[in-house]
Amino acid sequence: MHVSIAQDSVYLFAYFNNNGKDGLHLAYSEDGYTYKAIKNDKSLLRPVLSKDSLMRDPCIIQGVDGRFHMVWTVSWNDRGIGYASSSDLIHWSEQQYIPVMAHEDSALNCWAPEITYDAKKQQYIIYWATTIPGRFAAGSQSGDGRYNHRMYYVSTKDFRSFSQARLLYDYDFSVIDASIFRVGNRYAMLLKDETKAPPQKNLRIAFSKHAHKGFSKPSAPITGRYWAEGPTVAKVGDLWVVYFDKYTSHTYGAVASKDLIHWEDISDKVHFPKGIRHGTVLRISRATLLPLLAL
């Protein structure tokens, strides 16, 4: 059953198409199940950072300051991420390169950064996946070629100064695409088990009392016998709905749960613009949506 949300807010989905060269795409939904592309699925912001000039895996949150803050993957093999902010999702600040792993000379990448607000510490954490060759023995023979990822993070209060990167999640396997959200007085982390041999490539969930540390061992897979990545979550009625990229079949899927323990595949109930890739969902006001629909 589709459940409408409050009339003054809608779901917004930020994503990329193809390889991420043309930048930011947005779609919206009234009910959390059917998403419609904004601006005829044309880019709202074109990337300019890094030699690759990519804008993959965009993550947008609305901060406590009211502004929208976005991070994204700028390259397949760079040691930093992209950042920009906006008051209306139309006009964006100058794009900034944040060199989060510059101190690790052998780091291969910074993939799929996301932002979560840590209400307890009144700061934001930005986190991403990086491979540092030789750093972790576990998983080094079961991943994709030279990649053996772990999750790292920095914290910031103002998106101008950042802490030094620290390890966020390591349970002896290659992990990417974490997405952290608050559930009552604790935090949940969606993550992708990136193990290729024997193949996992599924989504799992872990929990902690803190946004930046202490996450549990991962659950059993919450997705089925297909490869999934790029999870993002929305509360739709009394359900937690996790959307994800079924990247080998070039479609989008979803699973739903009332308790974050028992999951049902509802991929047949969600509808997204054709060609959508790894994105994130948030709630915005209808007043913010209306100018976007006029583009």
Coordinates of C-alpha atoms in Angstrom, one line a residue, residues 1-167:
M1 CA 0.0 0.0 0.0
H2 CA 1.3 3.5 -0.9
V3 CA 1.3 5.9 2.0
S4 CA 1.3 9.6 1.4
I5 CA 3.4 11.9 3.5
A6 CA 2.5 15.2 4.9
Q7 CA 1.2 17.6 2.2
D8 CA 4.0 20.1 3.0
S9 CA 6.9 17.8 2.2
V10 CA 8.0 15.3 -0.5
Y11 CA 10.8 12.9 -1.0
L12 CA 13.7 14.0 -3.2
F13 CA 16.2 11.7 -4.8
A14 CA 19.7 12.8 -5.9
Y15 CA 21.5 10.6 -8.4
F16 CA 23.7 10.4 -11.5
N17 CA 23.3 8.9 -14.9
N18 CA 25.8 6.9 -17.1
N19 CA 29.3 7.5 -15.8
G20 CA 28.6 10.7 -13.8
K21 CA 30.2 13.1 -16.4
D22 CA 27.1 15.3 -16.7
G23 CA 26.5 15.9 -13.0
L24 CA 23.6 16.0 -10.6
H25 CA 20.1 14.7 -11.4
L26 CA 17.1 15.0 -9.1
A27 CA 13.7 13.2 -8.9
Y28 CA 10.8 13.6 -6.5
S29 CA 8.1 11.5 -5.0
E30 CA 4.8 12.1 -3.3
D31 CA 4.5 8.7 -1.8
G32 CA 8.1 7.2 -1.6
Y33 CA 7.4 4.6 -4.3
T34 CA 7.1 6.5 -7.6
Y35 CA 9.8 9.0 -8.5
K36 CA 9.6 11.5 -11.3
A37 CA 12.6 13.2 -12.9
I38 CA 13.0 17.0 -12.4
K39 CA 14.0 19.2 -15.3
N40 CA 13.3 16.4 -17.8
D41 CA 16.1 14.4 -16.2
K42 CA 18.7 17.0 -17.3
S43 CA 21.7 17.9 -15.1
L44 CA 21.2 20.6 -12.5
L45 CA 25.0 20.9 -11.7
R46 CA 27.9 19.9 -13.8
P47 CA 31.1 18.7 -12.2
V48 CA 34.4 20.6 -12.5
L49 CA 36.7 19.0 -9.9
S50 CA 39.5 16.5 -10.4
K51 CA 41.1 15.4 -13.7
D52 CA 38.1 13.1 -14.2
S53 CA 35.4 15.7 -13.5
L54 CA 32.9 13.2 -12.3
M55 CA 29.9 13.7 -10.0
R56 CA 29.0 10.1 -9.0
D57 CA 27.1 9.0 -5.9
P58 CA 25.8 12.4 -4.9
C59 CA 24.6 12.6 -1.3
I60 CA 22.6 15.7 -0.2
I61 CA 21.3 16.5 3.3
Q62 CA 19.6 19.6 4.7
G63 CA 21.8 20.8 7.5
V64 CA 20.7 22.4 10.8
D65 CA 21.6 25.7 9.1
G66 CA 18.9 25.1 6.6
R67 CA 21.3 24.8 3.7
F68 CA 21.6 21.8 1.5
H69 CA 25.0 20.2 1.7
M70 CA 26.2 17.8 -1.0
V71 CA 29.3 15.5 -1.4
W72 CA 30.1 13.2 -4.3
T73 CA 32.7 11.0 -5.9
V74 CA 35.0 13.1 -8.1
S75 CA 37.1 10.3 -9.6
W76 CA 37.7 6.6 -9.7
N77 CA 41.2 7.1 -8.3
D78 CA 41.6 10.3 -6.3
R79 CA 42.3 10.9 -2.6
G80 CA 39.6 13.5 -2.1
I81 CA 35.9 14.2 -2.6
G82 CA 33.7 17.0 -3.9
Y83 CA 31.5 19.4 -1.8
A84 CA 29.1 22.2 -2.6
S85 CA 26.1 23.8 -0.8
S86 CA 22.9 25.5 -1.8
S87 CA 19.9 27.3 -0.3
D88 CA 17.5 26.1 -2.9
L89 CA 19.0 23.1 -4.8
I90 CA 19.2 25.2 -7.9
H91 CA 22.0 27.7 -7.3
W92 CA 25.1 26.1 -5.9
S93 CA 28.2 27.4 -4.2
E94 CA 31.6 27.0 -5.9
Q95 CA 32.6 23.3 -6.0
Q96 CA 35.3 22.5 -3.5
Y97 CA 37.7 19.6 -3.4
I98 CA 38.2 18.2 0.1
P99 CA 41.5 16.2 0.3
V100 CA 40.3 13.8 3.0
M101 CA 42.9 11.1 2.3
A102 CA 45.8 13.2 1.0
H103 CA 47.9 12.2 4.0
E104 CA 47.8 8.5 2.8
D105 CA 50.2 8.5 -0.2
S106 CA 49.2 5.0 -1.3
A107 CA 45.4 5.4 -1.0
L108 CA 43.8 4.4 -4.2
N109 CA 40.4 6.1 -4.0
C110 CA 37.6 7.8 -2.2
W111 CA 34.3 6.4 -3.2
A112 CA 30.6 7.2 -2.5
P113 CA 30.9 9.8 0.3
E114 CA 27.9 10.5 2.5
I115 CA 27.0 13.0 5.2
T116 CA 25.2 12.3 8.4
Y117 CA 24.4 14.8 11.2
D118 CA 25.5 13.7 14.6
A119 CA 23.0 15.3 16.9
K120 CA 24.8 14.2 20.1
K121 CA 28.0 15.9 19.1
Q122 CA 26.3 18.6 17.1
Q123 CA 28.6 18.0 14.1
Y124 CA 28.5 16.4 10.7
I125 CA 30.4 13.3 9.8
I126 CA 31.4 12.7 6.2
Y127 CA 32.4 9.1 5.4
W128 CA 33.5 7.1 2.3
A129 CA 35.3 3.9 1.2
T130 CA 39.0 3.8 0.5
T131 CA 41.5 1.1 -0.3
I132 CA 45.0 1.5 1.1
P133 CA 47.1 -1.4 -0.3
G134 CA 48.6 -3.7 2.3
R135 CA 46.7 -2.0 5.2
F136 CA 44.3 -4.9 5.9
A137 CA 45.1 -8.5 5.3
A138 CA 41.6 -9.8 5.6
G139 CA 39.7 -9.5 2.3
S140 CA 42.8 -8.8 0.3
Q141 CA 42.4 -12.0 -1.7
S142 CA 38.6 -11.9 -2.1
G143 CA 37.9 -8.5 -3.5
D144 CA 38.1 -6.9 -7.0
G145 CA 41.7 -6.9 -8.1
R146 CA 43.7 -4.6 -5.9
Y147 CA 40.7 -3.2 -4.0
N148 CA 40.1 -4.0 -0.4
H149 CA 38.0 -1.2 1.0
R150 CA 37.3 0.0 4.5
M151 CA 35.1 2.9 5.6
Y152 CA 36.7 6.2 6.9
Y153 CA 35.3 9.4 8.2
V154 CA 36.0 13.0 9.0
S155 CA 33.9 15.3 11.2
T156 CA 33.1 19.0 10.7
K157 CA 30.8 21.7 12.1
D158 CA 31.0 24.1 9.3
F159 CA 32.2 22.4 6.1
R160 CA 35.3 24.6 6.2
S161 CA 37.6 22.8 8.7
F162 CA 37.7 19.0 9.0
S163 CA 39.2 16.5 11.4
Q164 CA 41.8 14.1 10.2
A165 CA 40.4 11.0 8.6
R166 CA 39.9 8.0 10.9
L167 CA 38.8 4.4 10.4

